[in-house]
Amino acid sequence: MAETIFRARSLTRTYLTGEVAVHALRDVSLDIQAGELVVMLGPSGSGKSTLLNIMGGLDRPTSGELFFKGIELTALSERELTLYRREHVGVVFQFYNLIPSLTAYENVALVTEISASPMRPDEALALVGLEARRNHFPAQLSGGEQQRVAIARAIAKRPEVLLCDEPTGALDSKTGIRVIDALVNVNTQLGTTTLIITHNASIHAVADRVLFFADGTISKIQVNERRLSAAALTW
Amino acid sequence: MTTLDTKLKRDLRRLWGQVLAIALVIAGGVASLVLSTGSFRSLDETRIAYYERYQFADVFAEVTRAPKTLVTRIAEISGVAAVEARIAKLALLDIPEFPEPATGRFISLPETGSPLLNRLYMRAGRLPGANDLDEVVVNESFAKAHGFGPGDRFSATLNGRKRELTIVGIALSPEYVYAIGPGDRMPDDRRFAIIWMSERALAEVFGLEGAFSWVSLKLMPDAVETEVIDALDDLLEPYGGGAAYGRKYQTSHAYLEHGLDMLRNMSRTLPPIFLVVSAFLVNLTLSRLVALEREQIGLLKALGYFDTSIVAHYAKFVAVVALIGIVIGSAAGTLLGVYVTRLFGDFYRFPFLVFADSPDVYLLAALLSLFAALGGAFRSLREIVSLAAAVAMQPPAPPSFQRALFGRMELGSLLSQRMMMMVRGMARKPIRAALATLGMAFATAILVVSLFIGNAMEELVDVTYFMADRQDATISFAEKRPETVVFDVSRLPGVLAAEPYRQVPIRIRKGSLERRTLLSGRPPGADLSRIIDIDLRTVSLPETGVAISAYLGRLLDARVGDTVEVDLLDGRRRTVELTVAALVEDYFGIAAMMDAGALSRLLREAPTANGVHLSVDDGKLDLLYEAIKQMPTVAGVALQRVSLVNFRQSLAIIVTTMAGIYTGLSIVIAFGVVYNSARISLSEHARELATLRVLGFSQGETMRILLLELSVIVALAQPPGWAIGYGLSWLMNKQLAGELMRVPLVVENLTYVLATTIIFVAALISALVVGRRVYALDLVAVLKTRE
């Protein structure tokens, strides 16, 4: 039995957006095993991103507890949380969030410079098949290429956890499949625990487990006996 | 170099337009302080060095004729360090091919050669030989005005006798940094000369062998000036003296002090305003600029950067912007400072200039700008950094708009949707809108105050030359003459009208407050030299009582109806009590005036005149000049028109140049502010504007929405801008007022119009530049919204 990397208990998150209180997450409890590839499915506003952000140390729950390898994330100070993000977590966002004024290489270096035992930026770019585009600025890259740079940036620090929020959301199917392929590769080759949020149900086939979200809770968990390779996906 | 530093470098390059615009705003503030303080200090140090090296005296006195034996007794006065007795007389000059009568101030040189006090700075040639009675040294500006050099000749009517003189040297003197002829308001280098001659020559001509007519004293550091003056007056009184005075009343020194005072006051008033305004604007701009970086800050947090590293990164960005501004501002300020120093140095006849280093000024300006810039950045950073990374990475939540504003009112339906967007946008962030408006108002205000100085000069000329003193010429006599002299003068060719005047040096006192000035007597109904009061109406003098300058009234704390004590320092010296009958708003000097008859009675003498004001037929000027040159009793002629020309060519140029420099700096600041407002406003509204483009609005329509907010802010800012500008002008006016000259508080409507026009032009140009970016909006990229 693999080690439990995340243990969430009764996580709740309420946002005050302008004048409206949004219950983004309601009493969610969950365990994630090390090396697992988990796909999170569900409509907009169902709580996927909120859970992912809390796991990534990008946000804090309103109540509940979250443990990372026995460390209570919910009890960490702001500085400790930053260190947690820096050392353990790689994040991939739907809109890539590359720094426009930095090249592909430099966007990756932005992270390797502050991590303890990173790979070389070129190595990370090679893992996503972009070594040839290292000196291009984000504006000179296609959407898929930008997203792969973002993945390279996320994995370059050799994180234990890779959190991906709609990594294919802004991409066409062919490019999306290349991105998923890159993520699956990272998961299998480096053993990085990977959580992928998506709207795209066909992606679930690459996962060990699929979490279905609705109204801020996990409504269903599906376990895949056999994982498909990304190449086998279509949508 | 870390990757963050690479980002910094690229961001600076990407935003170069804004970076430069903000840097220029900072530069404007820094330059104004560096330039004004730098030039003031340079001139002040130049003055101090000149006075010290050339032994400018501390106390001065004129006598009719005092024996040289008196010098030993003067030297014995406690506190006196050195005494220089000499002969000093005024005389008319006749210069070849120069029709106008010129005046020379003849000063004797001791037999030993160079004087002990008020030493000469020899620019060329040599001193006259003790026995070469026709050799003279002339002051440099006079020589330059006529193209004279050693060897040139001109003649003078010395004590009624015409005499050919040969120039052997050109010199400058600390006593005549500002050389002004009798009756004149402005220096006229062509018509007024300082001429140094051997003592023997002057003594012979004026019958002053073994005697002197002027004495200068240098005091010990611990001497009490008033006590020395009293003691000197006591010694000189039997010899027709008794009106000794200190540097404060020495004409050249007083004018120089006033000029430096004006410069100092300008440097204490305008630059702080500029610096504070620029600091405020930079703070405002950078705060908004950093707020735009919200998502990148969120990303850096998400990637595991500490808040301190992120803050340091943006602090570096802002510091670089500030440094660019500080460097540009310091360089421009230094260059302008040297330019202004030379301009003043030229106007005041300094033989050399000392350029003062002012590291403290640079440091002060730099620190203030830097703090302002960093302060602005930190204000935004504190807010953003405190957000959770996930929140910061998302655009701010849709703000809660108030329907209340125009919503319920019928007026709401009158406004277009676009107008509504703009109005609600501003109402949503009222503080930001108010600050933006205030910033723009300050830009207008500093333009108003810069332009005000030019207005003031026009008003000064108008009141002085066209309303008060309307004479064409003023003849002054070497000695006072019976008032009947006016009949002789009336008969001179070309004279249309003549008015005699009498001037007596006085000390005027109320309580412990005392000033030295001239009391002039005017005939009733004087029409040429009129008295104009505060409300610009002609004042006719009452039969008794004295009219004084309003500024003198304030100095003495004397109001109409108050009694002042007056020491008459001429003729039969007496101390009398007079009632202040009127306060006169004049702009030059501090004066006291009274009815000529009353003055004669006060002096217990028959009506006399020191000079005559003339109205002249232009066509017969040359004849008049010829006639005047033949009058041995005339010491000088002041020509009003020439005075006006000189005013415009000298002081007015300096003041308008300064005003021009400040106006230029304020235009730079204004432009930087407006451009940044437009650019930032575009970034803030990029999403909304792109949405409108997608919805089918044309590029032109979209741009108009963007410009609507800018123009509303610009328009709203104008009235407060005018008000602040008027307030600053009032402050300037108070600061620049001195005993020699006051600046009237007149802000022309045209000034407001001009200031506003400049702002609108800046807005228009900014709009055109920024407008191009609306065309380049990447609709897809901007519109990709997050979940």
mmCIF file with all atom_site columns, N, CA and C in Angstrom, chain B residues 647-694:
data_model
loop_
_atom_site.group_PDB
_atom_site.id
_atom_site.type_symbol
_atom_site.label_atom_id
_atom_site.label_alt_id
_atom_site.label_comp_id
_atom_site.label_asym_id
_atom_site.label_entity_id
_atom_site.label_seq_id
_atom_site.pdbx_PDB_ins_code
_atom_site.Cartn_x
_atom_site.Cartn_y
_atom_site.Cartn_z
_atom_site.occupancy
_atom_site.B_iso_or_equiv
_atom_site.pdbx_formal_charge
_atom_site.auth_seq_id
_atom_site.auth_comp_id
_atom_site.auth_asym_id
_atom_site.auth_atom_id
_atom_site.pdbx_PDB_model_num
ATOM 1   N N  . PHE B 1 647 ? 14.352  97.572 -18.498 1.00 0.00 ? 647 PHE B N  1
ATOM 2   C CA . PHE B 1 647 ? 13.619  96.664 -17.626 1.00 0.00 ? 647 PHE B CA 1
ATOM 3   C C  . PHE B 1 647 ? 13.271  95.390 -18.385 1.00 0.00 ? 647 PHE B C  1
ATOM 4   N N  . ARG B 1 648 ? 12.752  95.598 -19.583 1.00 0.00 ? 648 ARG B N  1
ATOM 5   C CA . ARG B 1 648 ? 12.362  94.438 -20.381 1.00 0.00 ? 648 ARG B CA 1
ATOM 6   C C  . ARG B 1 648 ? 13.567  93.593 -20.781 1.00 0.00 ? 648 ARG B C  1
ATOM 7   N N  . GLN B 1 649 ? 14.712  94.267 -20.976 1.00 0.00 ? 649 GLN B N  1
ATOM 8   C CA . GLN B 1 649 ? 15.879  93.524 -21.453 1.00 0.00 ? 649 GLN B CA 1
ATOM 9   C C  . GLN B 1 649 ? 16.688  92.885 -20.330 1.00 0.00 ? 649 GLN B C  1
ATOM 10  N N  . SER B 1 650 ? 16.472  93.332 -19.107 1.00 0.00 ? 650 SER B N  1
ATOM 11  C CA . SER B 1 650 ? 17.305  92.765 -18.052 1.00 0.00 ? 650 SER B CA 1
ATOM 12  C C  . SER B 1 650 ? 16.492  91.959 -17.061 1.00 0.00 ? 650 SER B C  1
ATOM 13  N N  . LEU B 1 651 ? 15.882  92.655 -16.124 1.00 0.00 ? 651 LEU B N  1
ATOM 14  C CA . LEU B 1 651 ? 15.200  91.943 -15.056 1.00 0.00 ? 651 LEU B CA 1
ATOM 15  C C  . LEU B 1 651 ? 14.049  91.112 -15.600 1.00 0.00 ? 651 LEU B C  1
ATOM 16  N N  . ALA B 1 652 ? 13.296  91.737 -16.522 1.00 0.00 ? 652 ALA B N  1
ATOM 17  C CA . ALA B 1 652 ? 12.144  91.019 -17.049 1.00 0.00 ? 652 ALA B CA 1
ATOM 18  C C  . ALA B 1 652 ? 12.594  89.733 -17.733 1.00 0.00 ? 652 ALA B C  1
ATOM 19  N N  . ILE B 1 653 ? 13.730  89.804 -18.418 1.00 0.00 ? 653 ILE B N  1
ATOM 20  C CA . ILE B 1 653 ? 14.227  88.602 -19.098 1.00 0.00 ? 653 ILE B CA 1
ATOM 21  C C  . ILE B 1 653 ? 14.535  87.523 -18.077 1.00 0.00 ? 653 ILE B C  1
ATOM 22  N N  . ILE B 1 654 ? 15.187  87.946 -16.991 1.00 0.00 ? 654 ILE B N  1
ATOM 23  C CA . ILE B 1 654 ? 15.526  86.966 -15.962 1.00 0.00 ? 654 ILE B CA 1
ATOM 24  C C  . ILE B 1 654 ? 14.267  86.330 -15.393 1.00 0.00 ? 654 ILE B C  1
ATOM 25  N N  . VAL B 1 655 ? 13.328  87.200 -15.034 1.00 0.00 ? 655 VAL B N  1
ATOM 26  C CA . VAL B 1 655 ? 12.126  86.667 -14.400 1.00 0.00 ? 655 VAL B CA 1
ATOM 27  C C  . VAL B 1 655 ? 11.346  85.801 -15.382 1.00 0.00 ? 655 VAL B C  1
ATOM 28  N N  . THR B 1 656 ? 11.233  86.277 -16.629 1.00 0.00 ? 656 THR B N  1
ATOM 29  C CA . THR B 1 656 ? 10.462  85.465 -17.570 1.00 0.00 ? 656 THR B CA 1
ATOM 30  C C  . THR B 1 656 ? 11.222  84.195 -17.954 1.00 0.00 ? 656 THR B C  1
ATOM 31  N N  . THR B 1 657 ? 12.544  84.252 -17.941 1.00 0.00 ? 657 THR B N  1
ATOM 32  C CA . THR B 1 657 ? 13.301  83.022 -18.202 1.00 0.00 ? 657 THR B CA 1
ATOM 33  C C  . THR B 1 657 ? 13.034  82.010 -17.105 1.00 0.00 ? 657 THR B C  1
ATOM 34  N N  . MET B 1 658 ? 13.095  82.506 -15.856 1.00 0.00 ? 658 MET B N  1
ATOM 35  C CA . MET B 1 658 ? 12.796  81.609 -14.739 1.00 0.00 ? 658 MET B CA 1
ATOM 36  C C  . MET B 1 658 ? 11.385  81.052 -14.885 1.00 0.00 ? 658 MET B C  1
ATOM 37  N N  . ALA B 1 659 ? 10.449  81.970 -15.179 1.00 0.00 ? 659 ALA B N  1
ATOM 38  C CA . ALA B 1 659 ? 9.066   81.533 -15.339 1.00 0.00 ? 659 ALA B CA 1
ATOM 39  C C  . ALA B 1 659 ? 8.987   80.524 -16.478 1.00 0.00 ? 659 ALA B C  1
ATOM 40  N N  . GLY B 1 660 ? 9.749   80.780 -17.540 1.00 0.00 ? 660 GLY B N  1
ATOM 41  C CA . GLY B 1 660 ? 9.754   79.872 -18.684 1.00 0.00 ? 660 GLY B CA 1
ATOM 42  C C  . GLY B 1 660 ? 10.277  78.499 -18.303 1.00 0.00 ? 660 GLY B C  1
ATOM 43  N N  . ILE B 1 661 ? 11.338  78.487 -17.524 1.00 0.00 ? 661 ILE B N  1
ATOM 44  C CA . ILE B 1 661 ? 11.910  77.205 -17.103 1.00 0.00 ? 661 ILE B CA 1
ATOM 45  C C  . ILE B 1 661 ? 10.887  76.433 -16.266 1.00 0.00 ? 661 ILE B C  1
ATOM 46  N N  . TYR B 1 662 ? 10.293  77.154 -15.300 1.00 0.00 ? 662 TYR B N  1
ATOM 47  C CA . TYR B 1 662 ? 9.313   76.470 -14.455 1.00 0.00 ? 662 TYR B CA 1
ATOM 48  C C  . TYR B 1 662 ? 8.100   76.024 -15.270 1.00 0.00 ? 662 TYR B C  1
ATOM 49  N N  . THR B 1 663 ? 7.699   76.863 -16.221 1.00 0.00 ? 663 THR B N  1
ATOM 50  C CA . THR B 1 663 ? 6.566   76.465 -17.056 1.00 0.00 ? 663 THR B CA 1
ATOM 51  C C  . THR B 1 663 ? 6.933   75.204 -17.829 1.00 0.00 ? 663 THR B C  1
ATOM 52  N N  . GLY B 1 664 ? 8.157   75.179 -18.363 1.00 0.00 ? 664 GLY B N  1
ATOM 53  C CA . GLY B 1 664 ? 8.614   74.003 -19.097 1.00 0.00 ? 664 GLY B CA 1
ATOM 54  C C  . GLY B 1 664 ? 8.573   72.759 -18.217 1.00 0.00 ? 664 GLY B C  1
ATOM 55  N N  . LEU B 1 665 ? 9.079   72.897 -17.002 1.00 0.00 ? 665 LEU B N  1
ATOM 56  C CA . LEU B 1 665 ? 9.086   71.755 -16.089 1.00 0.00 ? 665 LEU B CA 1
ATOM 57  C C  . LEU B 1 665 ? 7.658   71.327 -15.763 1.00 0.00 ? 665 LEU B C  1
ATOM 58  N N  . SER B 1 666 ? 6.783   72.313 -15.593 1.00 0.00 ? 666 SER B N  1
ATOM 59  C CA . SER B 1 666 ? 5.414   71.918 -15.240 1.00 0.00 ? 666 SER B CA 1
ATOM 60  C C  . SER B 1 666 ? 4.710   71.272 -16.429 1.00 0.00 ? 666 SER B C  1
ATOM 61  N N  . ILE B 1 667 ? 5.084   71.679 -17.644 1.00 0.00 ? 667 ILE B N  1
ATOM 62  C CA . ILE B 1 667 ? 4.506   71.009 -18.819 1.00 0.00 ? 667 ILE B CA 1
ATOM 63  C C  . ILE B 1 667 ? 4.963   69.550 -18.847 1.00 0.00 ? 667 ILE B C  1
ATOM 64  N N  . VAL B 1 668 ? 6.251   69.346 -18.567 1.00 0.00 ? 668 VAL B N  1
ATOM 65  C CA . VAL B 1 668 ? 6.772   67.974 -18.545 1.00 0.00 ? 668 VAL B CA 1
ATOM 66  C C  . VAL B 1 668 ? 6.014   67.135 -17.517 1.00 0.00 ? 668 VAL B C  1
ATOM 67  N N  . ILE B 1 669 ? 5.852   67.720 -16.307 1.00 0.00 ? 669 ILE B N  1
ATOM 68  C CA . ILE B 1 669 ? 5.139   67.000 -15.250 1.00 0.00 ? 669 ILE B CA 1
ATOM 69  C C  . ILE B 1 669 ? 3.707   66.711 -15.675 1.00 0.00 ? 669 ILE B C  1
ATOM 70  N N  . ALA B 1 670 ? 3.041   67.746 -16.196 1.00 0.00 ? 670 ALA B N  1
ATOM 71  C CA . ALA B 1 670 ? 1.641   67.598 -16.596 1.00 0.00 ? 670 ALA B CA 1
ATOM 72  C C  . ALA B 1 670 ? 1.513   66.502 -17.646 1.00 0.00 ? 670 ALA B C  1
ATOM 73  N N  . PHE B 1 671 ? 2.403   66.540 -18.624 1.00 0.00 ? 671 PHE B N  1
ATOM 74  C CA . PHE B 1 671 ? 2.311   65.557 -19.693 1.00 0.00 ? 671 PHE B CA 1
ATOM 75  C C  . PHE B 1 671 ? 2.514   64.143 -19.148 1.00 0.00 ? 671 PHE B C  1
ATOM 76  N N  . GLY B 1 672 ? 3.517   63.996 -18.289 1.00 0.00 ? 672 GLY B N  1
ATOM 77  C CA . GLY B 1 672 ? 3.784   62.682 -17.702 1.00 0.00 ? 672 GLY B CA 1
ATOM 78  C C  . GLY B 1 672 ? 2.575   62.141 -16.961 1.00 0.00 ? 672 GLY B C  1
ATOM 79  N N  . VAL B 1 673 ? 1.920   63.033 -16.237 1.00 0.00 ? 673 VAL B N  1
ATOM 80  C CA . VAL B 1 673 ? 0.766   62.603 -15.451 1.00 0.00 ? 673 VAL B CA 1
ATOM 81  C C  . VAL B 1 673 ? -0.391  62.191 -16.341 1.00 0.00 ? 673 VAL B C  1
ATOM 82  N N  . VAL B 1 674 ? -0.672  63.022 -17.317 1.00 0.00 ? 674 VAL B N  1
ATOM 83  C CA . VAL B 1 674 ? -1.817  62.750 -18.183 1.00 0.00 ? 674 VAL B CA 1
ATOM 84  C C  . VAL B 1 674 ? -1.575  61.466 -18.978 1.00 0.00 ? 674 VAL B C  1
ATOM 85  N N  . TYR B 1 675 ? -0.359  61.330 -19.510 1.00 0.00 ? 675 TYR B N  1
ATOM 86  C CA . TYR B 1 675 ? -0.055  60.150 -20.313 1.00 0.00 ? 675 TYR B CA 1
ATOM 87  C C  . TYR B 1 675 ? -0.192  58.876 -19.479 1.00 0.00 ? 675 TYR B C  1
ATOM 88  N N  . ASN B 1 676 ? 0.340   58.927 -18.267 1.00 0.00 ? 676 ASN B N  1
ATOM 89  C CA . ASN B 1 676 ? 0.244   57.747 -17.419 1.00 0.00 ? 676 ASN B CA 1
ATOM 90  C C  . ASN B 1 676 ? -1.180  57.429 -17.035 1.00 0.00 ? 676 ASN B C  1
ATOM 91  N N  . SER B 1 677 ? -1.956  58.473 -16.760 1.00 0.00 ? 677 SER B N  1
ATOM 92  C CA . SER B 1 677 ? -3.362  58.246 -16.432 1.00 0.00 ? 677 SER B CA 1
ATOM 93  C C  . SER B 1 677 ? -4.030  57.491 -17.571 1.00 0.00 ? 677 SER B C  1
ATOM 94  N N  . ALA B 1 678 ? -3.765  57.936 -18.786 1.00 0.00 ? 678 ALA B N  1
ATOM 95  C CA . ALA B 1 678 ? -4.414  57.328 -19.943 1.00 0.00 ? 678 ALA B CA 1
ATOM 96  C C  . ALA B 1 678 ? -3.951  55.886 -20.108 1.00 0.00 ? 678 ALA B C  1
ATOM 97  N N  . ARG B 1 679 ? -2.631  55.660 -19.986 1.00 0.00 ? 679 ARG B N  1
ATOM 98  C CA . ARG B 1 679 ? -2.099  54.314 -20.185 1.00 0.00 ? 679 ARG B CA 1
ATOM 99  C C  . ARG B 1 679 ? -2.648  53.346 -19.144 1.00 0.00 ? 679 ARG B C  1
ATOM 100 N N  . ILE B 1 680 ? -2.640  53.794 -17.898 1.00 0.00 ? 680 ILE B N  1
ATOM 101 C CA . ILE B 1 680 ? -3.075  52.899 -16.832 1.00 0.00 ? 680 ILE B CA 1
ATOM 102 C C  . ILE B 1 680 ? -4.564  52.630 -16.948 1.00 0.00 ? 680 ILE B C  1
ATOM 103 N N  . SER B 1 681 ? -5.284  53.687 -17.290 1.00 0.00 ? 681 SER B N  1
ATOM 104 C CA . SER B 1 681 ? -6.716  53.543 -17.462 1.00 0.00 ? 681 SER B CA 1
ATOM 105 C C  . SER B 1 681 ? -6.998  52.513 -18.557 1.00 0.00 ? 681 SER B C  1
ATOM 106 N N  . LEU B 1 682 ? -6.203  52.511 -19.609 1.00 0.00 ? 682 LEU B N  1
ATOM 107 C CA . LEU B 1 682 ? -6.363  51.525 -20.678 1.00 0.00 ? 682 LEU B CA 1
ATOM 108 C C  . LEU B 1 682 ? -6.140  50.115 -20.127 1.00 0.00 ? 682 LEU B C  1
ATOM 109 N N  . SER B 1 683 ? -5.052  49.937 -19.370 1.00 0.00 ? 683 SER B N  1
ATOM 110 C CA . SER B 1 683 ? -4.773  48.607 -18.826 1.00 0.00 ? 683 SER B CA 1
ATOM 111 C C  . SER B 1 683 ? -5.885  48.154 -17.902 1.00 0.00 ? 683 SER B C  1
ATOM 112 N N  . GLU B 1 684 ? -6.368  49.094 -17.079 1.00 0.00 ? 684 GLU B N  1
ATOM 113 C CA . GLU B 1 684 ? -7.408  48.716 -16.121 1.00 0.00 ? 684 GLU B CA 1
ATOM 114 C C  . GLU B 1 684 ? -8.698  48.303 -16.819 1.00 0.00 ? 684 GLU B C  1
ATOM 115 N N  . HIS B 1 685 ? -8.945  48.937 -17.954 1.00 0.00 ? 685 HIS B N  1
ATOM 116 C CA . HIS B 1 685 ? -10.214 48.672 -18.635 1.00 0.00 ? 685 HIS B CA 1
ATOM 117 C C  . HIS B 1 685 ? -10.059 47.757 -19.831 1.00 0.00 ? 685 HIS B C  1
ATOM 118 N N  . ALA B 1 686 ? -8.864  47.162 -20.002 1.00 0.00 ? 686 ALA B N  1
ATOM 119 C CA . ALA B 1 686 ? -8.598  46.377 -21.209 1.00 0.00 ? 686 ALA B CA 1
ATOM 120 C C  . ALA B 1 686 ? -9.707  45.367 -21.470 1.00 0.00 ? 686 ALA B C  1
ATOM 121 N N  . ARG B 1 687 ? -10.083 44.656 -20.408 1.00 0.00 ? 687 ARG B N  1
ATOM 122 C CA . ARG B 1 687 ? -11.083 43.607 -20.570 1.00 0.00 ? 687 ARG B CA 1
ATOM 123 C C  . ARG B 1 687 ? -12.427 44.172 -21.032 1.00 0.00 ? 687 ARG B C  1
ATOM 124 N N  . GLU B 1 688 ? -12.858 45.230 -20.345 1.00 0.00 ? 688 GLU B N  1
ATOM 125 C CA . GLU B 1 688 ? -14.134 45.840 -20.720 1.00 0.00 ? 688 GLU B CA 1
ATOM 126 C C  . GLU B 1 688 ? -14.105 46.327 -22.165 1.00 0.00 ? 688 GLU B C  1
ATOM 127 N N  . LEU B 1 689 ? -12.999 46.965 -22.507 1.00 0.00 ? 689 LEU B N  1
ATOM 128 C CA . LEU B 1 689 ? -12.922 47.550 -23.842 1.00 0.00 ? 689 LEU B CA 1
ATOM 129 C C  . LEU B 1 689 ? -12.899 46.460 -24.905 1.00 0.00 ? 689 LEU B C  1
ATOM 130 N N  . ALA B 1 690 ? -12.165 45.369 -24.619 1.00 0.00 ? 690 ALA B N  1
ATOM 131 C CA . ALA B 1 690 ? -12.124 44.269 -25.575 1.00 0.00 ? 690 ALA B CA 1
ATOM 132 C C  . ALA B 1 690 ? -13.515 43.666 -25.728 1.00 0.00 ? 690 ALA B C  1
ATOM 133 N N  . THR B 1 691 ? -14.230 43.570 -24.615 1.00 0.00 ? 691 THR B N  1
ATOM 134 C CA . THR B 1 691 ? -15.594 43.053 -24.673 1.00 0.00 ? 691 THR B CA 1
ATOM 135 C C  . THR B 1 691 ? -16.441 43.904 -25.616 1.00 0.00 ? 691 THR B C  1
ATOM 136 N N  . LEU B 1 692 ? -16.300 45.207 -25.459 1.00 0.00 ? 692 LEU B N  1
ATOM 137 C CA . LEU B 1 692 ? -17.076 46.100 -26.316 1.00 0.00 ? 692 LEU B CA 1
ATOM 138 C C  . LEU B 1 692 ? -16.719 45.884 -27.785 1.00 0.00 ? 692 LEU B C  1
ATOM 139 N N  . ARG B 1 693 ? -15.420 45.673 -28.030 1.00 0.00 ? 693 ARG B N  1
ATOM 140 C CA . ARG B 1 693 ? -15.006 45.446 -29.414 1.00 0.00 ? 693 ARG B CA 1
ATOM 141 C C  . ARG B 1 693 ? -15.665 44.174 -29.941 1.00 0.00 ? 693 ARG B C  1
ATOM 142 N N  . VAL B 1 694 ? -15.683 43.123 -29.097 1.00 0.00 ? 694 VAL B N  1
ATOM 143 C CA . VAL B 1 694 ? -16.289 41.869 -29.518 1.00 0.00 ? 694 VAL B CA 1
ATOM 144 C C  . VAL B 1 694 ? -17.774 42.061 -29.759 1.00 0.00 ? 694 VAL B C  1
#
